[in-house]
Structures are given as C-alpha cells and as structure tokens.
Amino acid sequence: MAAAGKAAAAAYGHGESGGGRGGGFLGPRVPAEVEAMARGVQDVGKETFRRLLKVTVNALEGKDCKESVKLIAESTNLSEEQLAFLISGMYTLLREALRLPLSTFKQEVFTEDLKELRIPEDFIVDFSSVIFGNRRPAPEGTALIQGSRLPSVQDFRWRVDVAISTSSLARALQPSILMMMKLSDGTAHRFEVPVAKFQELRYNIALILKEMNDLEKRSVLKIQD
C-alpha cells in the first residue's frame, strides 16, 4: 500500500513528504499520497468512491482486498495507477485519523481539514462516518493494532570508551559510545556510535521533542481533563 502511494506521488510530481499545507491531523506536511488522492477523487463517482472506501476499511482491518480491487477495476474506467493512488491516499488518511482518540479528536476539525484538501462534501461525510460513526473499524481487528506489535525496549545501557591506540595509529585517544538494547522479545543488540553520530542523535531527539511539544499545544491534540 505504501509503495503504491510513493509511485502515485512520483507520477503526480510530488516527493514522499508532500507539498501541501499541513498542521492538521495529518501532521505538519500532508502526505503526498493523500494530496494525489484528494485531486483524483474529484473525478470519481459517488458509487465508485464508496466501493473504494469499503475496500480501504477492509484493508485497515487486515483483510485481503485483491478481488475487490479487481472487480472495481473491471467495472470502472479507472486505471491500475489511478486505483493505486486513490486507495493508498484513502488508507493513509483513515489510518492517521483512526490513531487519534475520539475524546480529543473533534469531527469539526476533521471536516475542516478535508475541506482544505478540497475533497467533495459528500465524500467528507462518508469519511467521517468511518472515523466517528458506526462504520469505524473495531480497534482489535485493525491493521493499526497488528502493525504496532513490535518488540519494545526493556533495557538500555551505554558507556563511553576511549581507544588509546589502533593498528594504524600508536596513539589515537578517540572516544566512542557503546550501547546495548534489550528488547521485549528477549534479543539484545550491541553497537558502537561515533561521537559525531551521537551528537546527531541528540539533535534529532531534541527536534522530535520540540515538534511533539508544538503538536500538544494545538487544540486538536490538547489533552482535556
């Protein structure tokens, strides 16, 4: 699904990060596949859109949708490429919206974000029924939950080592950071990080924390007591 989105984005002159205005539930930059879908969906009939939406919801629930997509391709004038970027964009849009808790994610905000993408009103209603209505996928059956079952970090240790000499230099005195991670699946990973890379890691972590702080200040994600 993601590969189809990248291919469609490239065909429509966009990079992976997209170029549209962000700041809503989709993040600071609208994903390229969502932008491509928003443009392409304006030429799709309502019946076809709803069939595509049903396929996308089934994909989110981890179901095999190959036959359904094949039937849509045979009964419409949409090419494989068009179907790829439509379904990929719808998948990304719904996936990102379903990750947000309903207690803080408001339907009005979702609707306004889709209007900014110039998605037709009728289609916005259908999208909203998936996120806020009775068509919302059950959390225990969605690919969102299945995809998050990766090993977590249970223990993390590090130390600084200084190489006094090497095979090529009699006196090196080069510091390096040795790290070890133990994961919840029982595996352990040891690796060495040069000082320059460690500084880059520190910078990127600080940048992520700043972006998280900025997101928390937005009303759409503000935690309410």
mmCIF file of C-alpha atoms in Angstrom, residues 10-176:
data_model
loop_
_atom_site.group_PDB
_atom_site.id
_atom_site.type_symbol
_atom_site.label_atom_id
_atom_site.label_comp_id
_atom_site.label_asym_id
_atom_site.label_seq_id
_atom_site.Cartn_x
_atom_site.Cartn_y
_atom_site.Cartn_z
ATOM 1 C CA ALA A 10 6.036 10.439 -8.140
ATOM 2 C CA ALA A 11 3.696 10.305 -11.129
ATOM 3 C CA TYR A 12 1.989 13.464 -9.963
ATOM 4 C CA GLY A 13 5.159 15.418 -9.277
ATOM 5 C CA HIS A 14 5.426 15.136 -5.509
ATOM 6 C CA GLY A 15 8.034 13.818 -3.139
ATOM 7 C CA GLU A 16 7.286 11.492 -0.282
ATOM 8 C CA SER A 17 6.687 14.273 2.214
ATOM 9 C CA GLY A 18 4.159 16.154 0.110
ATOM 10 C CA GLY A 19 3.973 19.829 -0.564
ATOM 11 C CA GLY A 20 0.578 20.857 0.733
ATOM 12 C CA ARG A 21 -0.207 22.886 3.789
ATOM 13 C CA GLY A 22 -0.198 20.776 6.930
ATOM 14 C CA GLY A 23 -0.810 21.486 10.580
ATOM 15 C CA GLY A 24 -3.981 19.377 10.924
ATOM 16 C CA PHE A 25 -4.388 15.771 11.989
ATOM 17 C CA LEU A 26 -2.156 14.683 9.092
ATOM 18 C CA GLY A 27 0.853 16.444 10.591
ATOM 19 C CA PRO A 28 2.998 19.406 9.534
ATOM 20 C CA ARG A 29 3.034 18.210 5.907
ATOM 21 C CA VAL A 30 0.218 16.477 4.082
ATOM 22 C CA PRO A 31 1.444 13.082 2.777
ATOM 23 C CA ALA A 32 1.948 13.042 -0.986
ATOM 24 C CA GLU A 33 -0.435 10.104 -1.492
ATOM 25 C CA VAL A 34 -3.217 11.974 0.329
ATOM 26 C CA GLU A 35 -2.706 15.043 -1.867
ATOM 27 C CA ALA A 36 -2.826 12.873 -5.007
ATOM 28 C CA MET A 37 -5.984 11.138 -3.760
ATOM 29 C CA ALA A 38 -7.680 14.450 -2.928
ATOM 30 C CA ARG A 39 -7.156 15.630 -6.503
ATOM 31 C CA GLY A 40 -8.065 12.355 -8.177
ATOM 32 C CA VAL A 41 -11.175 11.657 -6.112
ATOM 33 C CA GLN A 42 -12.906 14.748 -7.512
ATOM 34 C CA ASP A 43 -13.398 12.876 -10.808
ATOM 35 C CA VAL A 44 -14.760 9.724 -9.165
ATOM 36 C CA GLY A 45 -18.469 8.943 -8.931
ATOM 37 C CA LYS A 46 -20.150 8.542 -5.565
ATOM 38 C CA GLU A 47 -20.833 4.810 -6.000
ATOM 39 C CA THR A 48 -17.239 4.112 -7.030
ATOM 40 C CA PHE A 49 -15.920 6.195 -4.141
ATOM 41 C CA ARG A 50 -17.956 4.202 -1.641
ATOM 42 C CA ARG A 51 -16.682 0.929 -3.082
ATOM 43 C CA LEU A 52 -13.115 2.232 -2.769
ATOM 44 C CA LEU A 53 -13.811 3.353 0.788
ATOM 45 C CA LYS A 54 -15.133 -0.090 1.710
ATOM 46 C CA VAL A 55 -12.006 -1.720 0.254
ATOM 47 C CA THR A 56 -9.816 0.695 2.233
ATOM 48 C CA VAL A 57 -11.617 -0.042 5.511
ATOM 49 C CA ASN A 58 -11.246 -3.772 4.850
ATOM 50 C CA ALA A 59 -7.523 -3.241 4.246
ATOM 51 C CA LEU A 60 -7.256 -1.407 7.577
ATOM 52 C CA GLU A 61 -8.857 -4.432 9.226
ATOM 53 C CA GLY A 62 -6.209 -6.680 7.673
ATOM 54 C CA LYS A 63 -8.497 -8.331 5.125
ATOM 55 C CA ASP A 64 -7.428 -9.465 1.650
ATOM 56 C CA CYS A 65 -8.825 -6.952 -0.843
ATOM 57 C CA LYS A 66 -7.276 -8.131 -4.116
ATOM 58 C CA GLU A 67 -10.511 -9.499 -5.553
ATOM 59 C CA SER A 68 -12.490 -6.405 -4.558
ATOM 60 C CA VAL A 69 -9.956 -4.111 -6.210
ATOM 61 C CA LYS A 70 -10.001 -6.308 -9.331
ATOM 62 C CA LEU A 71 -13.803 -6.046 -9.538
ATOM 63 C CA ILE A 72 -13.653 -2.250 -9.232
ATOM 64 C CA ALA A 73 -11.017 -2.092 -11.980
ATOM 65 C CA GLU A 74 -13.165 -4.242 -14.281
ATOM 66 C CA SER A 75 -16.352 -2.250 -13.707
ATOM 67 C CA THR A 76 -14.921 1.281 -13.931
ATOM 68 C CA ASN A 77 -12.686 3.220 -16.292
ATOM 69 C CA LEU A 78 -10.033 3.709 -13.609
ATOM 70 C CA SER A 79 -6.535 2.504 -14.439
ATOM 71 C CA GLU A 80 -4.402 0.465 -12.047
ATOM 72 C CA GLU A 81 -2.322 3.555 -11.333
ATOM 73 C CA GLN A 82 -5.413 5.621 -10.505
ATOM 74 C CA LEU A 83 -6.725 2.911 -8.195
ATOM 75 C CA ALA A 84 -3.310 2.694 -6.532
ATOM 76 C CA PHE A 85 -3.092 6.351 -5.590
ATOM 77 C CA LEU A 86 -6.779 6.601 -4.625
ATOM 78 C CA ILE A 87 -6.706 3.610 -2.275
ATOM 79 C CA SER A 88 -3.245 4.451 -0.923
ATOM 80 C CA GLY A 89 -4.279 8.030 -0.151
ATOM 81 C CA MET A 90 -7.537 6.971 1.483
ATOM 82 C CA TYR A 91 -5.672 4.355 3.514
ATOM 83 C CA THR A 92 -3.152 6.902 4.823
ATOM 84 C CA LEU A 93 -5.849 9.462 5.620
ATOM 85 C CA LEU A 94 -8.006 6.998 7.562
ATOM 86 C CA ARG A 95 -5.039 5.377 9.293
ATOM 87 C CA GLU A 96 -3.794 8.696 10.653
ATOM 88 C CA ALA A 97 -7.288 9.743 11.782
ATOM 89 C CA LEU A 98 -8.010 6.405 13.477
ATOM 90 C CA ARG A 99 -4.844 6.731 15.546
ATOM 91 C CA LEU A 100 -6.261 9.753 17.359
ATOM 92 C CA PRO A 101 -8.539 9.227 20.397
ATOM 93 C CA LEU A 102 -12.157 10.253 19.871
ATOM 94 C CA SER A 103 -12.116 12.007 23.244
ATOM 95 C CA THR A 104 -9.848 14.750 21.865
ATOM 96 C CA PHE A 105 -10.216 14.474 18.080
ATOM 97 C CA LYS A 106 -13.254 16.504 17.026
ATOM 98 C CA GLN A 107 -15.323 15.823 13.912
ATOM 99 C CA GLU A 108 -15.417 19.530 13.076
ATOM 100 C CA VAL A 109 -11.619 19.636 12.923
ATOM 101 C CA PHE A 110 -11.527 16.530 10.717
ATOM 102 C CA THR A 111 -14.125 18.033 8.371
ATOM 103 C CA GLU A 112 -12.273 21.331 8.055
ATOM 104 C CA ASP A 113 -9.000 19.553 7.292
ATOM 105 C CA LEU A 114 -10.656 17.597 4.467
ATOM 106 C CA LYS A 115 -12.271 20.768 3.118
ATOM 107 C CA GLU A 116 -8.811 22.334 2.903
ATOM 108 C CA LEU A 117 -7.816 19.385 0.729
ATOM 109 C CA ARG A 118 -10.837 20.209 -1.495
ATOM 110 C CA ILE A 119 -12.392 16.796 -1.033
ATOM 111 C CA PRO A 120 -16.079 16.869 -2.122
ATOM 112 C CA GLU A 121 -18.644 17.371 0.665
ATOM 113 C CA ASP A 122 -20.403 14.029 0.056
ATOM 114 C CA PHE A 123 -17.115 12.179 0.369
ATOM 115 C CA ILE A 124 -16.227 14.045 3.572
ATOM 116 C CA VAL A 125 -19.488 12.756 5.085
ATOM 117 C CA ASP A 126 -18.517 9.186 4.147
ATOM 118 C CA PHE A 127 -15.005 9.606 5.556
ATOM 119 C CA SER A 128 -16.495 10.998 8.771
ATOM 120 C CA SER A 129 -18.830 8.029 9.138
ATOM 121 C CA VAL A 130 -15.787 5.734 9.210
ATOM 122 C CA ILE A 131 -13.951 7.785 11.832
ATOM 123 C CA PHE A 132 -16.846 8.952 14.012
ATOM 124 C CA GLY A 133 -19.809 6.755 13.059
ATOM 125 C CA ASN A 134 -20.879 3.131 13.215
ATOM 126 C CA ARG A 135 -18.588 2.211 10.292
ATOM 127 C CA ARG A 136 -15.490 2.749 12.450
ATOM 128 C CA PRO A 137 -13.296 -0.400 12.383
ATOM 129 C CA ALA A 138 -13.043 -2.320 15.639
ATOM 130 C CA PRO A 139 -9.654 -1.499 17.241
ATOM 131 C CA GLU A 140 -8.835 -5.129 17.971
ATOM 132 C CA GLY A 141 -9.281 -6.055 14.316
ATOM 133 C CA THR A 142 -7.432 -3.262 12.576
ATOM 134 C CA ALA A 143 -4.007 -3.342 10.991
ATOM 135 C CA LEU A 144 -3.158 -0.335 13.190
ATOM 136 C CA ILE A 145 -3.022 -2.582 16.249
ATOM 137 C CA GLN A 146 -1.497 -5.548 14.445
ATOM 138 C CA GLY A 147 1.195 -3.330 12.952
ATOM 139 C CA SER A 148 2.198 -1.970 16.351
ATOM 140 C CA ARG A 149 3.074 -5.346 17.862
ATOM 141 C CA LEU A 150 6.798 -4.888 17.562
ATOM 142 C CA PRO A 151 9.343 -5.611 20.284
ATOM 143 C CA SER A 152 9.727 -2.771 22.753
ATOM 144 C CA VAL A 153 12.891 -1.627 24.504
ATOM 145 C CA GLN A 154 13.048 -3.087 28.006
ATOM 146 C CA ASP A 155 16.558 -2.056 28.992
ATOM 147 C CA PHE A 156 19.066 0.394 27.557
ATOM 148 C CA ARG A 157 22.667 0.795 28.697
ATOM 149 C CA TRP A 158 25.608 2.774 27.406
ATOM 150 C CA ARG A 159 29.180 3.663 28.250
ATOM 151 C CA VAL A 160 31.977 5.762 26.794
ATOM 152 C CA ASP A 161 35.146 4.015 25.621
ATOM 153 C CA VAL A 162 38.393 5.649 24.544
ATOM 154 C CA ALA A 163 40.623 3.874 22.031
ATOM 155 C CA ILE A 164 44.186 4.524 23.234
ATOM 156 C CA SER A 165 45.758 3.059 20.115
ATOM 157 C CA THR A 166 44.796 1.281 16.916
ATOM 158 C CA SER A 167 46.570 -0.925 14.398
ATOM 159 C CA SER A 168 47.381 2.145 12.288
ATOM 160 C CA LEU A 169 47.952 4.755 14.990
ATOM 161 C CA ALA A 170 50.174 4.367 18.021
ATOM 162 C CA ARG A 171 48.179 6.961 19.951
ATOM 163 C CA ALA A 172 44.530 7.518 18.993
ATOM 164 C CA LEU A 173 42.602 8.619 22.111
ATOM 165 C CA GLN A 174 39.334 8.613 20.148
ATOM 166 C CA PRO A 175 36.172 8.351 22.294
ATOM 167 C CA SER A 176 33.186 6.303 21.188
#
